[in-house]
mmCIF file of C-alpha atoms in Angstrom:
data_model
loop_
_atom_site.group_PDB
_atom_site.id
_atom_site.type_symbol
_atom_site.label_atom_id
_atom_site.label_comp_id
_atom_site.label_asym_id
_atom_site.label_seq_id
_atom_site.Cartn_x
_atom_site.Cartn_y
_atom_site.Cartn_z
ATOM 1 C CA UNK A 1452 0.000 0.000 0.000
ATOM 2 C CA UNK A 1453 1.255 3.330 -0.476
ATOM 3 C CA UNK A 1454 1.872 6.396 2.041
ATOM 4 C CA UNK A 1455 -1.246 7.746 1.836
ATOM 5 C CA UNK A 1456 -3.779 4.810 2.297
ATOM 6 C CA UNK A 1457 -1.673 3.653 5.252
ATOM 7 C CA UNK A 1458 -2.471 7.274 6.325
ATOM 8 C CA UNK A 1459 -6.092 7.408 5.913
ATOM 9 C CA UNK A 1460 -6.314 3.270 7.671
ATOM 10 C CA UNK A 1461 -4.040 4.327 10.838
ATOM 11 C CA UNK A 1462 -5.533 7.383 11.039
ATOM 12 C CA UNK A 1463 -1.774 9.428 11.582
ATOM 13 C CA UNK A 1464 -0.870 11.947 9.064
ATOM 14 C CA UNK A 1465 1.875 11.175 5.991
ATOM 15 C CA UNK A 1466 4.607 13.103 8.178
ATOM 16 C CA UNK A 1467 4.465 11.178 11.206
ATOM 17 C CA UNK A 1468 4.348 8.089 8.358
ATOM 18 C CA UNK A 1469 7.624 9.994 7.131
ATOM 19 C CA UNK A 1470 9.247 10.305 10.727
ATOM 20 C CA UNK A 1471 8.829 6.780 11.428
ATOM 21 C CA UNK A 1472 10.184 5.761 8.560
ATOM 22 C CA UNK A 1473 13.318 8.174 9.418
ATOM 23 C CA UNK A 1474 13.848 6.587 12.914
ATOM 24 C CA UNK A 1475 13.546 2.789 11.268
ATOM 25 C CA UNK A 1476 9.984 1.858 12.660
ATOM 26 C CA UNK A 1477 8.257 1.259 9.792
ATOM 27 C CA UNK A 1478 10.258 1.296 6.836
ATOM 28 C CA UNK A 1479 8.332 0.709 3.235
ATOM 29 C CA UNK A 1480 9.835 -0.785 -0.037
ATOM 30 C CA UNK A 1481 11.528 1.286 -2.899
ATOM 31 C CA UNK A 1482 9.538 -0.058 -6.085
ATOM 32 C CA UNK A 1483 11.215 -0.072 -9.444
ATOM 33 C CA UNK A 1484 9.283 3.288 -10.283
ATOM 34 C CA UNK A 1485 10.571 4.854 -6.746
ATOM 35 C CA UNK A 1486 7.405 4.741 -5.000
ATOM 36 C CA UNK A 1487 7.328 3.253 -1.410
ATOM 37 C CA UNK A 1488 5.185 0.433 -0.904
ATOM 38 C CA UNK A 1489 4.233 -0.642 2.524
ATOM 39 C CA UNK A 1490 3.595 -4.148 3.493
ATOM 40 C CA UNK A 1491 0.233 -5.136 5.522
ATOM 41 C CA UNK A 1492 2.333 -5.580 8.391
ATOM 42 C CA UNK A 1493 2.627 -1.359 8.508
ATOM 43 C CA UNK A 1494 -0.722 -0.822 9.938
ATOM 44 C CA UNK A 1495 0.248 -2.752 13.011
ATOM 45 C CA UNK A 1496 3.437 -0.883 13.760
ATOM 46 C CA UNK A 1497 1.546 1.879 12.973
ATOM 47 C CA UNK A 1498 -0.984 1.306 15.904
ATOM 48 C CA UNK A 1499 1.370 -0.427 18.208
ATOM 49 C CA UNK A 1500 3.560 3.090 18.076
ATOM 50 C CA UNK A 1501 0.244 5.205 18.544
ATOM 51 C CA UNK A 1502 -0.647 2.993 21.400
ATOM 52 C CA UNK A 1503 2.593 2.882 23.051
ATOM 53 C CA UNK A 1504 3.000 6.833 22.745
ATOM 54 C CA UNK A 1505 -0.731 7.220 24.266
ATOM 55 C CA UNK A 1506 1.163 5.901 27.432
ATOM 56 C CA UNK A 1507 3.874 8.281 27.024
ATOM 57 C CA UNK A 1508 6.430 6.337 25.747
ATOM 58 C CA UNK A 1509 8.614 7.971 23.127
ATOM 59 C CA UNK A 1510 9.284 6.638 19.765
ATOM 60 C CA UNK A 1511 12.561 5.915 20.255
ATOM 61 C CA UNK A 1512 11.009 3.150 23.205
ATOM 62 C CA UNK A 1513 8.583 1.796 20.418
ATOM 63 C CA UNK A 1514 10.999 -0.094 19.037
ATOM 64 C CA UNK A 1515 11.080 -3.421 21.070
ATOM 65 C CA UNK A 1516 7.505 -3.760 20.535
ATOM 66 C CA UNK A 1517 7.938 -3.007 16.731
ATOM 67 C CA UNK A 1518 10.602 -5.490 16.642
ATOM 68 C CA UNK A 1519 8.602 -8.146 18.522
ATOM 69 C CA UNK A 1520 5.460 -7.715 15.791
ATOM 70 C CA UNK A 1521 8.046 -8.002 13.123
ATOM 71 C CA UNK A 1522 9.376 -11.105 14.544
ATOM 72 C CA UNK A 1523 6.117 -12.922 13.989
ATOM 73 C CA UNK A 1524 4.859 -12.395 17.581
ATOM 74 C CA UNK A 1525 1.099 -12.172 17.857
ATOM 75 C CA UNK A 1526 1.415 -9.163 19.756
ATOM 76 C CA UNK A 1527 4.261 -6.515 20.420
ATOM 77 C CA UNK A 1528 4.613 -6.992 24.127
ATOM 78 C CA UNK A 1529 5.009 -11.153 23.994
ATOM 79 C CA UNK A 1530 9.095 -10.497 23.876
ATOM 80 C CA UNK A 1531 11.608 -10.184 26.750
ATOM 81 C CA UNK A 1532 12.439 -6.499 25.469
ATOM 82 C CA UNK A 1533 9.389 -5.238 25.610
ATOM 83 C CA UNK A 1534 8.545 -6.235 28.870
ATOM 84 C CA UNK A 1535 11.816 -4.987 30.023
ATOM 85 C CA UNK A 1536 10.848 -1.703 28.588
ATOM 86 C CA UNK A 1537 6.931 -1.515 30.142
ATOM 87 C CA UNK A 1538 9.380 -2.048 33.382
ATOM 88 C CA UNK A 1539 11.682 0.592 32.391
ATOM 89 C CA UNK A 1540 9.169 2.734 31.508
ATOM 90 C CA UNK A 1541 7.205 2.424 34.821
ATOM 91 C CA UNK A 1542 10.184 2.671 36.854
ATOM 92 C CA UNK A 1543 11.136 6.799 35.621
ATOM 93 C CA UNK A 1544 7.341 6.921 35.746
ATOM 94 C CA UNK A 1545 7.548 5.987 39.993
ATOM 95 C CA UNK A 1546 10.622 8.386 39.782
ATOM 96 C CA UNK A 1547 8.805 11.271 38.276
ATOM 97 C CA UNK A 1548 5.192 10.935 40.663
ATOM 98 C CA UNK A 1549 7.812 10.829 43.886
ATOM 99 C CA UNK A 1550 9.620 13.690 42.925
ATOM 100 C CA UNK A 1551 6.360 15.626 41.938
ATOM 101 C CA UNK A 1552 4.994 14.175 45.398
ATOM 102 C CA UNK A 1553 7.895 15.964 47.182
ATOM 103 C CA UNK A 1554 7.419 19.103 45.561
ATOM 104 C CA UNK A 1555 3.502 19.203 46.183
ATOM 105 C CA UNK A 1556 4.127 18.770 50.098
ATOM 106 C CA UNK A 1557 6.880 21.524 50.065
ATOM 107 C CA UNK A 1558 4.431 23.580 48.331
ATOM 108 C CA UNK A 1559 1.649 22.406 51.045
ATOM 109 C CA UNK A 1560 4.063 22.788 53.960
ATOM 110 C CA UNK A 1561 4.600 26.688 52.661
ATOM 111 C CA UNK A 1562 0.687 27.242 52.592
ATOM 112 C CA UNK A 1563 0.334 25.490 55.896
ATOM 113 C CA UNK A 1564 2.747 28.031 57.488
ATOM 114 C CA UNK A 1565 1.510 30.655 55.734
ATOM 115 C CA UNK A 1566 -1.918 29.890 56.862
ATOM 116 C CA UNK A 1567 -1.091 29.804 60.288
ATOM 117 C CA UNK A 1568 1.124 32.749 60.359
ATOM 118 C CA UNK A 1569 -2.089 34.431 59.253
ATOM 119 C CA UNK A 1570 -4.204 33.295 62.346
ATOM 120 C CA UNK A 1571 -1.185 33.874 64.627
ATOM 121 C CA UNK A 1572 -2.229 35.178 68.210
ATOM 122 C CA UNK A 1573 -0.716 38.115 69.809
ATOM 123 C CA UNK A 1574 2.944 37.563 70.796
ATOM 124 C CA UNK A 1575 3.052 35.924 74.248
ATOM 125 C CA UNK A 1576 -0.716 35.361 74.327
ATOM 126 C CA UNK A 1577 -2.137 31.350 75.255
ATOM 127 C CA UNK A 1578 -5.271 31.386 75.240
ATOM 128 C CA UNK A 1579 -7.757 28.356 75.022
ATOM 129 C CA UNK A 1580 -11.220 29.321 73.114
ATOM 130 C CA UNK A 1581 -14.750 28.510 75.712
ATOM 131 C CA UNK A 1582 -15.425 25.380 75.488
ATOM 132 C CA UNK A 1583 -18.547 24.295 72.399
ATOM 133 C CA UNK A 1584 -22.006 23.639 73.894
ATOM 134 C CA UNK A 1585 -22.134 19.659 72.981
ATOM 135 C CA UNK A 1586 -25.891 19.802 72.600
ATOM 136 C CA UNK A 1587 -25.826 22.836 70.361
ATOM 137 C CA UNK A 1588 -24.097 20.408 67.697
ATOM 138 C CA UNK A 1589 -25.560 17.852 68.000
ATOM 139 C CA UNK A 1590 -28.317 17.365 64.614
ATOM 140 C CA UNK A 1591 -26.106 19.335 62.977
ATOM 141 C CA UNK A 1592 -25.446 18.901 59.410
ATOM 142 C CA UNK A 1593 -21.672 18.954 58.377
ATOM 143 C CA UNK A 1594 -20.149 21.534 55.870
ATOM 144 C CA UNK A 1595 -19.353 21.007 52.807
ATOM 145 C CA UNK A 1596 -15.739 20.776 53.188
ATOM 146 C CA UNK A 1597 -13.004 19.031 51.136
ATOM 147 C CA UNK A 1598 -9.806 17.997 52.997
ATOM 148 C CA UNK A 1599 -6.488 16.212 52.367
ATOM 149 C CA UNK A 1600 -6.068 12.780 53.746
ATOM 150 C CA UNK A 1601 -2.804 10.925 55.061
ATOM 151 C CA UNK A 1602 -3.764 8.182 51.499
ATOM 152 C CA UNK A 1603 -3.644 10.520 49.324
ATOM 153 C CA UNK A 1604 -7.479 10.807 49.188
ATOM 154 C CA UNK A 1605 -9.136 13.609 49.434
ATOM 155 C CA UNK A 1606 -12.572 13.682 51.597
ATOM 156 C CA UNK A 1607 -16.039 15.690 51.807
ATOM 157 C CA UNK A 1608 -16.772 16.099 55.223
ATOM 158 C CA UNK A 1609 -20.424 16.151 54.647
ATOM 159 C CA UNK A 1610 -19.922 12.349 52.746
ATOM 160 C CA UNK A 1611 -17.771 10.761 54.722
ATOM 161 C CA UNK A 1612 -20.024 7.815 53.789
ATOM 162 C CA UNK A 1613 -22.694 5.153 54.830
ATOM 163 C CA UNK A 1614 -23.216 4.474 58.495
ATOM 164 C CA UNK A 1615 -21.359 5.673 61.475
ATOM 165 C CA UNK A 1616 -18.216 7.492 61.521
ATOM 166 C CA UNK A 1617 -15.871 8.601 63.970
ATOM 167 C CA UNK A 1618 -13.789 12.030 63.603
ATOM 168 C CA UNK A 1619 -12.000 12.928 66.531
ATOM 169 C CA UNK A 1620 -9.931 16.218 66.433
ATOM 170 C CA UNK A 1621 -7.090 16.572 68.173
ATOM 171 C CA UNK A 1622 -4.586 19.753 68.595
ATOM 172 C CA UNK A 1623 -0.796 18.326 67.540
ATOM 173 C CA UNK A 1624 1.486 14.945 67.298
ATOM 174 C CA UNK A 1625 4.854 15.299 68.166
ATOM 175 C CA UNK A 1626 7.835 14.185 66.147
ATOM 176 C CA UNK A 1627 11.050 12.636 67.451
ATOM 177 C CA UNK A 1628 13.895 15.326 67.686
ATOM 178 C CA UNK A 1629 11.728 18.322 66.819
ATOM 179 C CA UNK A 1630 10.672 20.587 69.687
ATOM 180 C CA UNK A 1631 6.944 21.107 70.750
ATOM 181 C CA UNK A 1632 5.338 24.569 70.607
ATOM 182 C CA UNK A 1633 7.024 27.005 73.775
ATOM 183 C CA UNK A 1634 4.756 26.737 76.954
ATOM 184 C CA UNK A 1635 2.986 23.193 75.685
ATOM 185 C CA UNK A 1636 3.255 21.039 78.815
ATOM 186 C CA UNK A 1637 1.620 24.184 80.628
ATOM 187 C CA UNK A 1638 -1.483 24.447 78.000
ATOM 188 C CA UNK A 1639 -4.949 22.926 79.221
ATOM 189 C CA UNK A 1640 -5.759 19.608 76.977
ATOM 190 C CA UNK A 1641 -2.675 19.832 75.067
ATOM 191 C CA UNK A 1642 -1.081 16.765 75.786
ATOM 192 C CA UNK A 1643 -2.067 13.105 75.034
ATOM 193 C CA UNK A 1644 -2.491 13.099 71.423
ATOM 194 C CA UNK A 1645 0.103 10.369 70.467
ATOM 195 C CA UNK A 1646 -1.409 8.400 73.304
ATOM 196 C CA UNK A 1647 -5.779 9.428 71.906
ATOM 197 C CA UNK A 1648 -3.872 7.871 68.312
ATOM 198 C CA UNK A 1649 -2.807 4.892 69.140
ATOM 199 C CA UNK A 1650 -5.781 4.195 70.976
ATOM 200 C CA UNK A 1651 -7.307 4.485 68.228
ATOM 201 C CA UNK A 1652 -4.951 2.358 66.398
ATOM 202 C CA UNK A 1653 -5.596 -0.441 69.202
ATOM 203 C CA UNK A 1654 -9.285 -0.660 69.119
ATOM 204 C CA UNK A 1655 -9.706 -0.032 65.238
ATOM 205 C CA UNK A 1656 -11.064 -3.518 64.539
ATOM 206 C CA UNK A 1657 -13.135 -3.218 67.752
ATOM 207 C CA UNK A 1658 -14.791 0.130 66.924
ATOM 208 C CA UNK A 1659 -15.922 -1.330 63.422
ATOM 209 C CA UNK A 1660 -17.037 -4.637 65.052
ATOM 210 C CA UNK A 1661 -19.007 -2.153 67.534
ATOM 211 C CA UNK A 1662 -20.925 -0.048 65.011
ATOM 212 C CA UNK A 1663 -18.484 2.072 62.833
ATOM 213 C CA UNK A 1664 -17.853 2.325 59.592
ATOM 214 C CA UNK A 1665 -14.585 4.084 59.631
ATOM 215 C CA UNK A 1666 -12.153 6.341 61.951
ATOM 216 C CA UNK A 1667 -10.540 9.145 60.741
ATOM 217 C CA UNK A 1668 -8.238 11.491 62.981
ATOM 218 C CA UNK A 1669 -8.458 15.491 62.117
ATOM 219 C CA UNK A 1670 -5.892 18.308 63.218
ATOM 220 C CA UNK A 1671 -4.515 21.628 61.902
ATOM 221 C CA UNK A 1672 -1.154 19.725 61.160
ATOM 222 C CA UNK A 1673 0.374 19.493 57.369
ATOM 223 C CA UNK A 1674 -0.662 16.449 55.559
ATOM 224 C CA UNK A 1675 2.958 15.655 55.017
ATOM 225 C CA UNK A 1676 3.421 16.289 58.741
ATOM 226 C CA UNK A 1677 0.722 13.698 59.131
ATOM 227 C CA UNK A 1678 1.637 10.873 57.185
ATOM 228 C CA UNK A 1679 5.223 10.684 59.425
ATOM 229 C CA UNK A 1680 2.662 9.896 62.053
ATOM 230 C CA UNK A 1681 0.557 7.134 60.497
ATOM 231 C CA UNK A 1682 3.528 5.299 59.257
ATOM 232 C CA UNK A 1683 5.711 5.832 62.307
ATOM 233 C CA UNK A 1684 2.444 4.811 64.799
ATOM 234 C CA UNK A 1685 1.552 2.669 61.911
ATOM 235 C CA UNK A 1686 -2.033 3.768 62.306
ATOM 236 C CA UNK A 1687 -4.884 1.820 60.555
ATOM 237 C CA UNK A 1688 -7.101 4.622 59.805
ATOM 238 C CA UNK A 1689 -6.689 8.137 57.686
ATOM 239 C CA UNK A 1690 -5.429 11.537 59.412
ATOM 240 C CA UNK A 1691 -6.991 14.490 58.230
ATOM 241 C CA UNK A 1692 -5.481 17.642 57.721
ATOM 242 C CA UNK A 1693 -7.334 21.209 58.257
ATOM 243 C CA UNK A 1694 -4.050 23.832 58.638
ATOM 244 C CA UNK A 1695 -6.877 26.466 58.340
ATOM 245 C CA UNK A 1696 -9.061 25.194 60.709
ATOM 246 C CA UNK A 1697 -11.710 25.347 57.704
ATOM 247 C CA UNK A 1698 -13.785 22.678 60.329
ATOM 248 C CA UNK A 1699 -13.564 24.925 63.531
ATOM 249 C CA UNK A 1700 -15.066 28.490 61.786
ATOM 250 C CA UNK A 1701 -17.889 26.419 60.089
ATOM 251 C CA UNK A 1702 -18.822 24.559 63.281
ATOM 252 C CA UNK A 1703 -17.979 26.789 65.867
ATOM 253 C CA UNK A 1704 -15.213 23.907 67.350
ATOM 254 C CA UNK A 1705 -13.227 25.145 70.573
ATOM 255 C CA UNK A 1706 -9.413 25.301 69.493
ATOM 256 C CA UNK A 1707 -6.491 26.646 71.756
ATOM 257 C CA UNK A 1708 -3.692 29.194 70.741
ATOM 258 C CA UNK A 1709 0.265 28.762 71.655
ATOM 259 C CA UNK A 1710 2.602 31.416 70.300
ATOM 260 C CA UNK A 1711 3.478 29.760 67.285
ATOM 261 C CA UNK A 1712 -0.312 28.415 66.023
ATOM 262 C CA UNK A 1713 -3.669 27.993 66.671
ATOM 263 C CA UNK A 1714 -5.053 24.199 66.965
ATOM 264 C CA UNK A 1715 -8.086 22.144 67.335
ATOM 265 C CA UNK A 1716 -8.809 21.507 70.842
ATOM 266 C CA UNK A 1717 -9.710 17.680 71.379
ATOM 267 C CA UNK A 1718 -12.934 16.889 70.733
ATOM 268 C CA UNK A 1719 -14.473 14.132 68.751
ATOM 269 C CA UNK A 1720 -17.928 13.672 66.687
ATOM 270 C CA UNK A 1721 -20.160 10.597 65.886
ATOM 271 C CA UNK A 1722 -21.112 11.380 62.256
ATOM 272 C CA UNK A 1723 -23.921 9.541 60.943
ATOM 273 C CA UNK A 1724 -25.445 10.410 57.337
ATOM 274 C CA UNK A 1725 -23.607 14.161 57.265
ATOM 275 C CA UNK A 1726 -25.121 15.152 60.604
ATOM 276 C CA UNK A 1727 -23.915 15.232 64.157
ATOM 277 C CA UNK A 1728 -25.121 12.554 66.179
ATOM 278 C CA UNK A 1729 -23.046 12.702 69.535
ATOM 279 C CA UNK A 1730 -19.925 14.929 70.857
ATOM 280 C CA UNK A 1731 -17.381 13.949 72.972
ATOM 281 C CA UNK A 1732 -16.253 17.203 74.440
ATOM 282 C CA UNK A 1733 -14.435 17.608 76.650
ATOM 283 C CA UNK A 1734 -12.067 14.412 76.490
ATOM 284 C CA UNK A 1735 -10.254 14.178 79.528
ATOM 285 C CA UNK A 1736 -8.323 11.208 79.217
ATOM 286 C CA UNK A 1737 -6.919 10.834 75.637
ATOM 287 C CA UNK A 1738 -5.206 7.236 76.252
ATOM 288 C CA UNK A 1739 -8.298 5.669 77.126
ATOM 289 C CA UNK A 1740 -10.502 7.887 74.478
ATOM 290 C CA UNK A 1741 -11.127 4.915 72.231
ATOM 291 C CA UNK A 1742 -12.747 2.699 74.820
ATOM 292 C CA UNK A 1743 -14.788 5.139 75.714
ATOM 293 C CA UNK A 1744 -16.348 5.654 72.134
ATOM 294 C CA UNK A 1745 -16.392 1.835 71.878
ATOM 295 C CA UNK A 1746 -18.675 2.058 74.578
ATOM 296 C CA UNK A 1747 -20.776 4.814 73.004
ATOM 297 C CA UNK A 1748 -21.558 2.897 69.746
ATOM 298 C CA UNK A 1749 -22.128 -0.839 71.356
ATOM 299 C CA UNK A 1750 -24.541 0.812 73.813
ATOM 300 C CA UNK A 1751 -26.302 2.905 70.763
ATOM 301 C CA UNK A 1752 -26.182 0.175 68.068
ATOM 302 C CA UNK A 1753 -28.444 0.844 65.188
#
């Protein structure tokens, strides 16, 4: 067939025809009269190229799979090279999300700090905001908020889904080797959040077996600052992060001010189709938290 049927059956112009031919993809014969004539083989290195570039390969990385079609394969990806190169080519592709990954939470880091700088108190001022009436929440219907999750994920606080859910705010984790926030052992409620986590993380399977349908944890942390926590406390469930406390000014929520920030003071909600069904406010003992909404749900099972 000549150049421009192969054209009009591929559906690829005569110059990309033309630059294939140039790189040795698909490379017709020189007839006695000079015309090229391409065999019927063409139109599948045609499409295997337009297929393979559709997933971002380059030409140049066509060429296995041309090869394998040429061989008298039934398909361009039954060789050893090719599958080397799908492996290749998902490898720089793992590379490339990473490093984009890395650049997205420096960007979010920069916004979280800017955020808070914003909402800064008054230099030398602690001050923790009066506490939320529980029963004034309670019925309440949720915003309709979008926030980053520790999976990636990101979640409408008004659908958090079918059945029961638990969201329970808390104000900061700490890391190992970085300092907390001046003045935090003296703050009301400030402490215990590693401990309110991993009691969470302890009695995951029992809270579901109890009534809900999924846990997620909530503070005014970085996502990136986050997801140190769940995989260092290896946590079952998502963290949620609200640097603008986006939650707290639609709600009314109590949070707490240190020099440095403003956080969510601990509280936590039973959410049951977008609406506020209980509060646990305040929560005195953050280690022992999770039992205590265990107790809540298997006592109010639906």
């Amino acid at each position: 067939m000549r150049v421009g049927e192969l054209a009009r059956r591929t559906g690829v112009t005569v110059r990309a025809l033309r630059y294939y031919e140039a790189a040795g993809l698909v490379v017709p014969r020189r007839c006695a009269n000079g015309y090229r004539e391409y065999d019927p083989i063409a139109v599948r290195l045609v499409e295997q190229i337009r297929s393979l570039m559709a997933l971002g390969l380059p030409v140049e990385e066509t060429r296995p799979f041309v090869e394998c079609l040429v061989s008298g394969a039934d398909a361009g990806d039954l060789c050893p090279a090719s599958l080397a190169t799908y492996q290749r080519a998902i490898d720089q592709m793992e590379q490339r999300i990473a490093q984009l990954a890395e650049q997205r939470d420096r960007l979010r880091g920069r916004l979280d700090v800017a955020a808070q700088l914003m909402m800064r108190p008054q230099a030398g001022r602690r001050r923790v905001v009066a506490a939320v009436d529980p029963a004034r929440l309670v019925g309440t219907e949720l915003p309709d908020l979008e926030l980053v999750a520790t999976d990636a994920s990101r979640v409408r606080v008004q659908a958090l889904g079918h059945g029961r859910s638990v969201l329970f705010m808390y104000p900061l984790t700490g890391r190992p080797g970085v300092d907390l926030p001046q003045g935090w052992e003296t703050i009301p409620g400030a402490r215990g959040c590693t401990e309110q986590a991993c009691g969470f993380r302890d009695h995951h399977d029992d809270l579901l077996k109890a009534g809900a349908a999924r846990v997620y944890g909530l503070s005014a942390q970085s996502s990136g600052y986050q997801r140190e926590v769940v995989h260092r406390l290896r946590l079952p469930y998502p963290l949620l992060a609200d640097p603008r406390l986006t939650l707290a000014a639609a709600l009314g929520l109590p949070t707490l001010d240190t020099d440095e920030m403003t956080l969510y003071r601990r509280l936590t909600l039973i959410v049951a189709d977008g609406r506020v069904e209980h509060v646990f406010f305040p929560v005195e003992e953050p280690a022992g938290h999770a039992e205590q909404v265990m107790r809540w749900l298997v006592e109010h099972q639906a």
